[in-house]
CSV table of C-alpha atoms in Angstrom, one decimal:
chain,number,residue,atom,x,y,z
A,27,MET,CA,-3.8,16.3,49.8
A,28,ILE,CA,-1.3,18.7,50.8
A,29,ALA,CA,2.1,17.4,50.9
A,30,SER,CA,4.1,17.1,54.1
A,31,PHE,CA,8.0,16.5,54.9
A,32,VAL,CA,9.9,16.2,57.9
A,33,TYR,CA,13.1,17.9,58.8
A,34,ARG,CA,15.5,16.2,61.4
A,35,CYS,CA,19.1,16.6,62.3
A,36,ASN,CA,21.2,13.7,62.4
A,37,CYS,CA,20.7,12.8,65.9
A,38,GLY,CA,16.7,13.1,65.6
A,39,GLU,CA,16.9,15.9,68.5
A,40,PHE,CA,16.2,18.7,66.4
A,41,LYS,CA,12.9,18.3,64.0
A,42,ALA,CA,10.4,20.6,62.0
A,43,LYS,CA,7.1,19.8,60.0
A,44,LEU,CA,7.3,21.2,56.7
A,45,THR,CA,4.0,21.8,54.9
A,46,GLY,CA,3.7,21.9,50.8
A,47,LEU,CA,6.0,21.1,48.4
A,48,PRO,CA,9.7,22.7,48.4
A,49,ALA,CA,9.6,26.2,46.7
A,50,ASN,CA,12.9,25.3,45.2
A,51,SER,CA,15.6,22.8,45.5
A,52,SER,CA,19.4,23.6,44.6
A,53,ILE,CA,23.1,23.2,44.9
A,54,CYS,CA,24.9,26.6,45.9
A,55,HIS,CA,28.4,26.8,45.0
A,56,CYS,CA,29.0,29.9,46.2
A,57,HIS,CA,32.0,30.6,48.4
A,58,SER,CA,29.9,31.6,51.6
A,59,CYS,CA,27.8,28.7,51.4
A,60,VAL,CA,30.3,25.9,50.6
A,61,ALA,CA,32.6,27.5,53.5
A,62,ALA,CA,29.8,27.6,55.8
A,63,GLY,CA,29.1,23.9,55.1
A,64,ARG,CA,32.8,22.8,55.5
A,65,TYR,CA,33.3,24.7,58.9
A,66,VAL,CA,30.4,22.9,60.4
A,67,ASP,CA,31.6,19.6,58.9
A,68,GLU,CA,35.3,20.4,60.2
A,69,LYS,CA,34.1,21.7,63.9
A,70,PHE,CA,31.9,18.3,64.1
A,71,GLY,CA,33.2,15.9,61.7
A,72,GLY,CA,36.7,14.0,61.6
A,73,SER,CA,36.7,10.6,62.6
A,74,ASN,CA,33.8,10.8,65.0
A,75,LYS,CA,31.9,12.5,62.6
A,76,LYS,CA,28.1,12.7,63.8
A,77,ASN,CA,26.2,15.7,61.8
A,78,THR,CA,24.7,15.6,58.3
A,79,SER,CA,26.5,17.6,56.0
A,80,VAL,CA,25.0,20.2,53.9
A,81,LEU,CA,27.3,19.3,51.2
A,82,ARG,CA,26.7,17.6,47.7
A,83,ASN,CA,28.4,17.7,44.5
A,84,GLY,CA,30.6,20.0,46.5
A,85,GLY,CA,27.9,22.7,46.9
A,86,ALA,CA,25.8,23.3,49.5
A,87,TYR,CA,22.2,21.4,49.3
A,88,ILE,CA,19.4,23.8,49.8
A,89,THR,CA,15.8,22.8,49.9
A,90,SER,CA,13.7,26.0,50.5
A,91,PHE,CA,10.2,25.9,51.9
A,92,THR,CA,7.8,28.9,52.6
A,93,ALA,CA,8.4,30.3,56.2
A,94,SER,CA,5.2,30.1,57.3
A,95,ASN,CA,4.9,26.1,56.4
A,96,VAL,CA,8.0,25.2,58.9
A,97,GLU,CA,6.7,24.3,62.1
A,98,PHE,CA,9.3,23.2,64.9
A,99,ASP,CA,8.9,20.1,66.6
A,100,GLN,CA,10.3,21.6,70.0
A,101,PRO,CA,7.6,22.5,72.1
A,102,ASP,CA,9.1,25.8,73.6
A,103,PHE,CA,11.1,26.6,70.7
A,104,THR,CA,9.6,30.7,70.7
A,105,ASP,CA,11.2,30.7,74.1
A,106,GLU,CA,14.6,32.4,73.8
A,107,GLU,CA,16.4,30.4,76.4
A,108,GLN,CA,15.8,27.1,74.7
A,109,HIS,CA,16.7,28.8,71.2
A,110,VAL,CA,20.2,29.5,72.6
A,111,ASP,CA,20.4,25.8,73.9
A,112,LEU,CA,19.4,24.5,70.6
A,113,LEU,CA,21.2,26.5,67.8
A,114,GLY,CA,24.5,28.0,67.3
A,115,TRP,CA,25.1,30.5,64.2
A,116,LEU,CA,27.7,31.4,61.8
A,117,LYS,CA,28.7,34.5,60.2
A,118,ILE,CA,31.0,34.9,57.1
A,119,GLY,CA,34.0,36.9,57.9
A,120,GLU,CA,34.1,39.4,60.6
A,121,ASN,CA,31.6,41.9,59.0
A,122,GLY,CA,28.9,38.9,58.2
A,123,ASP,CA,25.4,38.4,58.9
A,124,PRO,CA,24.5,35.5,61.1
A,125,PHE,CA,21.9,33.9,59.4
A,126,ARG,CA,23.0,30.3,58.9
A,127,ALA,CA,22.5,28.2,62.0
A,128,TYR,CA,23.4,24.6,63.1
A,129,THR,CA,22.1,22.3,65.7
A,130,LYS,CA,24.8,22.1,69.1
A,131,CYS,CA,23.4,18.4,69.6
A,132,CYS,CA,25.3,17.0,66.6
A,133,GLY,CA,26.5,19.8,64.7
A,134,THR,CA,23.8,19.7,61.7
A,135,LEU,CA,23.8,22.8,59.5
A,136,VAL,CA,19.7,23.9,59.9
A,137,PHE,CA,19.5,27.3,58.0
A,138,THR,CA,21.1,28.6,55.2
A,139,LEU,CA,18.8,31.3,54.9
A,140,ALA,CA,16.9,32.6,58.0
A,141,LYS,CA,16.9,36.2,58.0
A,142,LYS,CA,14.3,39.2,59.0
A,143,SER,CA,15.2,40.8,55.8
A,144,LEU,CA,14.5,37.9,53.7
A,145,PRO,CA,11.2,36.7,55.1
A,146,THR,CA,9.4,34.4,52.8
A,147,TYR,CA,11.4,31.6,52.3
A,148,CYS,CA,13.5,29.3,54.7
A,149,GLY,CA,16.3,27.6,53.2
A,150,LEU,CA,16.9,24.2,54.9
A,151,ASN,CA,19.8,21.6,54.8
A,152,GLY,CA,18.5,19.4,51.7
A,153,ASN,CA,20.0,16.3,53.0
A,154,CYS,CA,18.0,16.6,56.3
A,155,VAL,CA,14.6,16.6,54.3
A,156,TYR,CA,12.6,13.4,54.3
A,157,LEU,CA,9.4,12.1,53.5
A,158,ASN,CA,6.4,12.1,56.1
A,159,ASP,CA,8.1,8.9,57.6
A,160,GLY,CA,10.9,10.6,58.6
A,161,VAL,CA,13.1,7.7,57.0
A,162,THR,CA,13.0,8.2,53.6
A,163,PRO,CA,15.1,10.9,51.9
A,164,PHE,CA,13.3,13.5,49.9
A,165,GLN,CA,14.1,13.3,46.2
A,166,PRO,CA,12.8,16.4,44.0
A,167,SER,CA,11.3,15.3,40.7
A,168,THR,CA,14.3,16.5,38.6
A,169,GLU,CA,17.6,16.8,39.9
A,170,PRO,CA,18.9,19.9,41.4
A,171,MET,CA,20.4,22.4,39.7
A,172,ASN,CA,24.0,23.6,40.8
A,173,ILE,CA,23.8,27.2,40.9
A,174,MET,CA,26.5,30.1,41.1
A,175,THR,CA,29.0,27.5,39.6
A,176,LYS,CA,30.9,31.1,38.4
A,177,PHE,CA,32.4,30.8,41.9
A,178,ALA,CA,32.8,27.6,42.8
A,179,PHE,CA,35.9,26.3,44.4
A,180,ASP,CA,36.4,23.5,41.8
A,181,ALA,CA,34.4,24.7,39.0
A,182,GLU,CA,35.4,22.4,36.4
A,183,ASN,CA,34.3,19.5,38.6
A,184,VAL,CA,30.7,20.7,38.8
A,185,PRO,CA,28.5,18.2,37.3
A,186,GLU,CA,25.4,18.8,35.3
A,187,PRO,CA,22.8,20.5,35.1
A,188,LYS,CA,24.5,23.5,36.3
A,189,CYS,CA,24.4,27.5,35.5
A,190,ASN,CA,27.0,30.5,36.5
A,191,TYR,CA,24.1,32.1,38.5
A,192,VAL,CA,20.6,31.4,39.4
A,193,THR,CA,17.5,29.8,37.7
A,194,TRP,CA,14.8,32.1,36.6
A,195,GLY,CA,12.7,30.3,38.9
A,196,LEU,CA,15.2,30.8,41.6
A,197,MET,CA,15.3,34.5,40.6
A,198,TRP,CA,11.2,34.8,41.0
A,199,ASN,CA,11.5,33.8,44.3
A,200,VAL,CA,13.7,36.6,45.2
A,201,VAL,CA,11.2,39.0,43.6
A,202,LYS,CA,8.4,37.7,45.7
A,203,ASN,CA,10.7,38.1,49.0
A,204,ILE,CA,10.8,41.8,47.9
A,205,LEU,CA,7.2,41.9,47.3
A,206,ASN,CA,6.6,40.5,50.5
A,207,ILE,CA,9.0,43.0,52.5
A,208,LEU,CA,7.1,46.0,50.5
A,209,ASN,CA,3.8,44.5,51.8
A,210,PRO,CA,2.8,45.0,55.4
A,211,PHE,CA,0.1,42.5,55.3
A,212,ALA,CA,1.6,39.8,53.2
A,213,SER,CA,1.2,36.3,54.7
A,214,GLY,CA,3.6,33.6,54.5
A,215,THR,CA,6.7,34.9,56.6
A,216,PHE,CA,8.4,34.9,59.2
A,217,LYS,CA,6.6,37.4,61.2
A,218,GLY,CA,6.4,36.5,64.8
A,219,LYS,CA,8.8,33.9,64.9
A,220,ASP,CA,11.7,35.9,66.1
A,221,ALA,CA,13.2,32.5,68.0
A,222,MET,CA,14.2,31.3,64.4
A,223,PHE,CA,16.6,34.0,64.3
A,224,TYR,CA,20.1,35.0,65.9
A,225,ASN,CA,20.2,36.9,69.2
A,226,GLU,CA,23.0,38.6,71.2
A,227,LYS,CA,22.8,35.6,73.9
A,228,SER,CA,23.1,33.0,71.0
A,229,THR,CA,26.7,31.2,70.2
A,230,LEU,CA,28.1,32.7,67.3
A,231,ASP,CA,30.9,31.2,65.2
A,232,THR,CA,33.2,33.3,62.7
A,233,VAL,CA,33.8,31.5,59.3
A,234,PRO,CA,36.8,32.9,58.0
A,235,ILE,CA,37.1,34.3,54.6
A,236,THR,CA,40.2,32.3,52.6
A,237,TRP,CA,39.1,33.4,49.0
A,238,GLU,CA,40.1,36.7,48.8
Protein backbone atom coordinates (compact mmCIF):
# COMPACT_ATOMS: atom_id res chain seq x y z
CA MET A 1 0.00 0.00 0.00
CA ILE A 2 1.38 3.39 -1.01
CA ALA A 3 1.68 5.80 1.90
CA SER A 4 -0.15 9.09 1.67
CA PHE A 5 0.00 12.24 3.74
CA VAL A 6 -1.61 15.66 3.87
CA TYR A 7 -0.01 19.08 3.86
CA ARG A 8 -2.17 21.84 5.28
CA CYS A 9 -1.52 25.37 6.47
CA ASN A 10 -2.63 26.46 9.92
CA CYS A 11 -6.08 27.67 8.86
CA GLY A 12 -6.63 24.75 6.47
CA GLU A 13 -7.33 26.82 3.37
CA PHE A 14 -4.20 25.66 1.53
CA LYS A 15 -3.81 21.88 1.25
CA ALA A 16 -1.91 19.29 -0.73
CA LYS A 17 -2.00 15.51 -1.05
CA LEU A 18 1.41 13.89 -0.63
CA THR A 19 1.94 10.41 -2.05
CA GLY A 20 4.75 8.09 -1.07
CA LEU A 21 7.19 8.35 1.80
CA PRO A 22 9.19 11.57 2.26
CA ALA A 23 12.56 11.64 0.54
CA ASN A 24 14.08 13.34 3.56
CA SER A 25 13.22 15.08 6.82
CA SER A 26 15.81 17.40 8.33
CA ILE A 27 16.15 20.65 10.26
CA CYS A 28 18.24 23.20 8.40
CA HIS A 29 20.15 25.79 10.40
CA CYS A 30 21.58 27.80 7.52
CA HIS A 31 21.05 31.55 7.85
CA SER A 32 18.71 31.79 4.85
CA CYS A 33 16.26 29.08 5.93
CA VAL A 34 16.11 30.32 9.51
CA ALA A 35 15.82 33.97 8.49
CA ALA A 36 12.91 33.14 6.18
CA GLY A 37 11.11 31.31 8.97
CA ARG A 38 11.68 34.11 11.45
CA TYR A 39 10.54 36.73 8.97
CA VAL A 40 7.22 35.02 8.27
CA ASP A 41 6.65 34.34 11.98
CA GLU A 42 7.23 38.00 12.78
CA LYS A 43 5.05 39.24 9.93
CA PHE A 44 2.11 37.00 10.83
CA GLY A 45 2.92 36.33 14.47
CA GLY A 46 2.90 38.34 17.65
CA SER A 47 0.07 37.96 20.15
CA ASN A 48 -2.35 37.18 17.31
CA LYS A 49 -0.20 34.43 15.83
CA LYS A 50 -2.13 32.41 13.29
CA ASN A 51 0.52 30.68 11.19
CA THR A 52 2.27 27.34 11.61
CA SER A 53 5.94 28.10 12.04
CA VAL A 54 8.57 26.17 10.08
CA LEU A 55 10.98 26.50 12.99
CA ARG A 56 12.01 23.60 15.22
CA ASN A 57 15.08 23.29 17.43
CA GLY A 58 16.02 26.77 16.20
CA GLY A 59 16.19 25.62 12.55
CA ALA A 60 13.80 25.18 9.62
CA TYR A 61 12.09 21.79 9.69
CA ILE A 62 11.93 20.63 6.07
CA THR A 63 10.21 17.47 4.83
CA SER A 64 10.92 16.78 1.16
CA PHE A 65 8.74 14.85 -1.25
CA THR A 66 9.27 13.90 -4.87
CA ALA A 67 7.79 16.83 -6.79
CA SER A 68 5.47 14.72 -8.92
CA ASN A 69 3.95 13.28 -5.71
CA VAL A 70 2.75 16.69 -4.49
CA GLU A 71 -0.82 17.36 -5.64
CA PHE A 72 -2.48 20.58 -4.56
CA ASP A 73 -6.04 20.46 -3.35
CA GLN A 74 -6.95 23.82 -4.88
CA PRO A 75 -8.88 22.90 -8.07
CA ASP A 76 -7.71 25.95 -10.02
CA PHE A 77 -4.18 26.16 -8.66
CA THR A 78 -2.77 25.94 -12.16
CA ASP A 79 -4.58 29.21 -12.89
CA GLU A 80 -2.08 32.04 -12.57
CA GLU A 81 -4.53 34.47 -10.96
CA GLN A 82 -5.52 32.06 -8.19
CA HIS A 83 -1.88 31.23 -7.61
CA VAL A 84 -1.10 34.93 -7.10
CA ASP A 85 -4.01 35.24 -4.65
CA LEU A 86 -2.94 32.21 -2.60
CA LEU A 87 0.81 32.60 -2.17
CA GLY A 88 3.35 35.25 -1.32
CA TRP A 89 7.05 34.70 -1.96
CA LEU A 90 10.31 35.45 -0.19
CA LYS A 91 13.80 36.27 -1.40
CA ILE A 92 16.81 36.55 0.88
CA GLY A 93 18.43 39.94 0.32
CA GLU A 94 17.91 42.19 -2.67
CA ASN A 95 19.64 39.78 -5.05
CA GLY A 96 18.05 36.60 -3.71
CA ASP A 97 16.05 34.02 -5.65
CA PRO A 98 12.30 33.76 -4.83
CA PHE A 99 11.77 30.05 -4.17
CA ARG A 100 10.26 30.13 -0.67
CA ALA A 101 6.52 30.73 -0.45
CA TYR A 102 4.00 31.41 2.29
CA THR A 103 0.20 31.30 2.35
CA LYS A 104 -1.55 34.65 2.29
CA CYS A 105 -4.48 33.24 4.27
CA CYS A 106 -2.55 32.63 7.51
CA GLY A 107 1.13 33.26 6.81
CA THR A 108 2.30 29.65 6.98
CA LEU A 109 5.57 28.98 5.13
CA VAL A 110 4.77 26.38 2.46
CA PHE A 111 7.78 25.85 0.24
CA THR A 112 11.35 26.01 1.36
CA LEU A 113 12.36 24.72 -2.06
CA ALA A 114 10.33 25.32 -5.20
CA LYS A 115 12.59 26.20 -8.08
CA LYS A 116 12.68 25.26 -11.75
CA SER A 117 16.43 24.73 -11.60
CA LEU A 118 15.94 22.18 -8.78
CA PRO A 119 13.04 20.21 -10.22
CA THR A 120 12.99 16.82 -8.53
CA TYR A 121 12.11 17.56 -4.91
CA CYS A 122 9.68 19.83 -3.11
CA GLY A 123 10.82 20.94 0.34
CA LEU A 124 7.76 21.52 2.54
CA ASN A 125 7.24 22.95 6.00
CA GLY A 126 7.62 19.77 8.05
CA ASN A 127 5.38 21.08 10.83
CA CYS A 128 2.48 21.07 8.34
CA VAL A 129 2.72 17.44 7.21
CA TYR A 130 0.05 15.15 8.65
CA LEU A 131 -1.04 11.57 8.28
CA ASN A 132 -3.88 10.87 5.87
CA ASP A 133 -6.48 11.85 8.51
CA GLY A 134 -5.22 15.44 8.24
CA VAL A 135 -5.02 15.69 12.03
CA THR A 136 -2.18 13.49 13.30
CA PRO A 137 1.25 15.08 12.75
CA PHE A 138 3.69 13.03 10.67
CA GLN A 139 6.56 11.69 12.77
CA PRO A 140 9.65 10.32 10.97
CA SER A 141 10.88 6.93 12.13
CA THR A 142 14.09 8.57 13.37
CA GLU A 143 14.66 12.01 14.84
CA PRO A 144 15.32 14.51 12.01
CA MET A 145 18.97 15.43 11.62
CA ASN A 146 19.95 19.01 12.42
CA ILE A 147 21.99 20.02 9.38
CA MET A 148 24.14 23.00 8.39
CA THR A 149 24.87 23.59 12.05
CA LYS A 150 28.21 25.21 11.21
CA PHE A 151 26.13 28.20 10.10
CA ALA A 152 23.59 28.19 12.94
CA PHE A 153 22.83 31.47 14.67
CA ASP A 154 23.17 29.66 18.02
CA ALA A 155 25.35 26.65 17.19
CA GLU A 156 26.15 25.68 20.78
CA ASN A 157 22.51 25.03 21.61
CA VAL A 158 21.61 22.89 18.57
CA PRO A 159 20.63 19.45 19.93
CA GLU A 160 21.71 16.05 18.65
CA PRO A 161 21.55 14.49 16.14
CA LYS A 162 23.44 17.08 14.15
CA CYS A 163 26.09 17.56 11.50
CA ASN A 164 28.07 20.56 10.29
CA TYR A 165 26.84 20.40 6.71
CA VAL A 166 24.45 17.83 5.18
CA THR A 167 23.99 14.07 5.45
CA TRP A 168 25.10 11.64 2.74
CA GLY A 169 21.46 10.82 2.05
CA LEU A 170 20.63 14.46 1.43
CA MET A 171 23.73 14.84 -0.74
CA TRP A 172 22.54 11.87 -2.85
CA ASN A 173 19.21 13.64 -3.35
CA VAL A 174 21.13 16.64 -4.68
CA VAL A 175 23.01 14.37 -7.10
CA LYS A 176 19.70 12.90 -8.33
CA ASN A 177 18.40 16.43 -8.80
CA ILE A 178 21.35 17.23 -11.05
CA LEU A 179 20.86 14.03 -13.04
CA ASN A 180 17.19 14.92 -13.58
CA ILE A 181 18.15 18.38 -14.78
CA LEU A 182 20.48 16.82 -17.37
CA ASN A 183 17.93 14.20 -18.46
CA PRO A 184 15.20 15.63 -20.72
CA PHE A 185 13.14 12.45 -20.34
CA ALA A 186 13.25 12.38 -16.54
CA SER A 187 10.03 11.87 -14.60
CA GLY A 188 9.15 13.03 -11.12
CA THR A 189 9.80 16.72 -11.69
CA PHE A 190 7.98 20.03 -11.52
CA LYS A 191 7.58 20.07 -15.30
CA GLY A 192 4.12 21.33 -16.27
CA LYS A 193 3.52 22.86 -12.83
CA ASP A 194 4.56 26.43 -13.52
CA ALA A 195 1.90 27.75 -11.12
CA MET A 196 4.03 26.39 -8.28
CA PHE A 197 6.66 29.02 -8.96
CA TYR A 198 7.02 32.72 -8.43
CA ASN A 199 5.89 34.86 -11.33
CA GLU A 200 5.99 38.58 -12.06
CA LYS A 201 2.50 39.15 -10.61
CA SER A 202 3.32 37.47 -7.30
CA THR A 203 3.70 39.29 -4.00
CA LEU A 204 7.41 39.34 -3.16
CA ASP A 205 8.93 40.13 0.25
CA THR A 206 12.63 40.74 0.81
CA VAL A 207 14.10 39.15 3.92
CA PRO A 208 16.96 41.41 5.07
CA ILE A 209 20.44 39.93 5.41
CA THR A 210 21.65 40.79 8.91
CA TRP A 211 24.53 38.34 9.32
CA GLU A 212 27.22 39.64 6.96
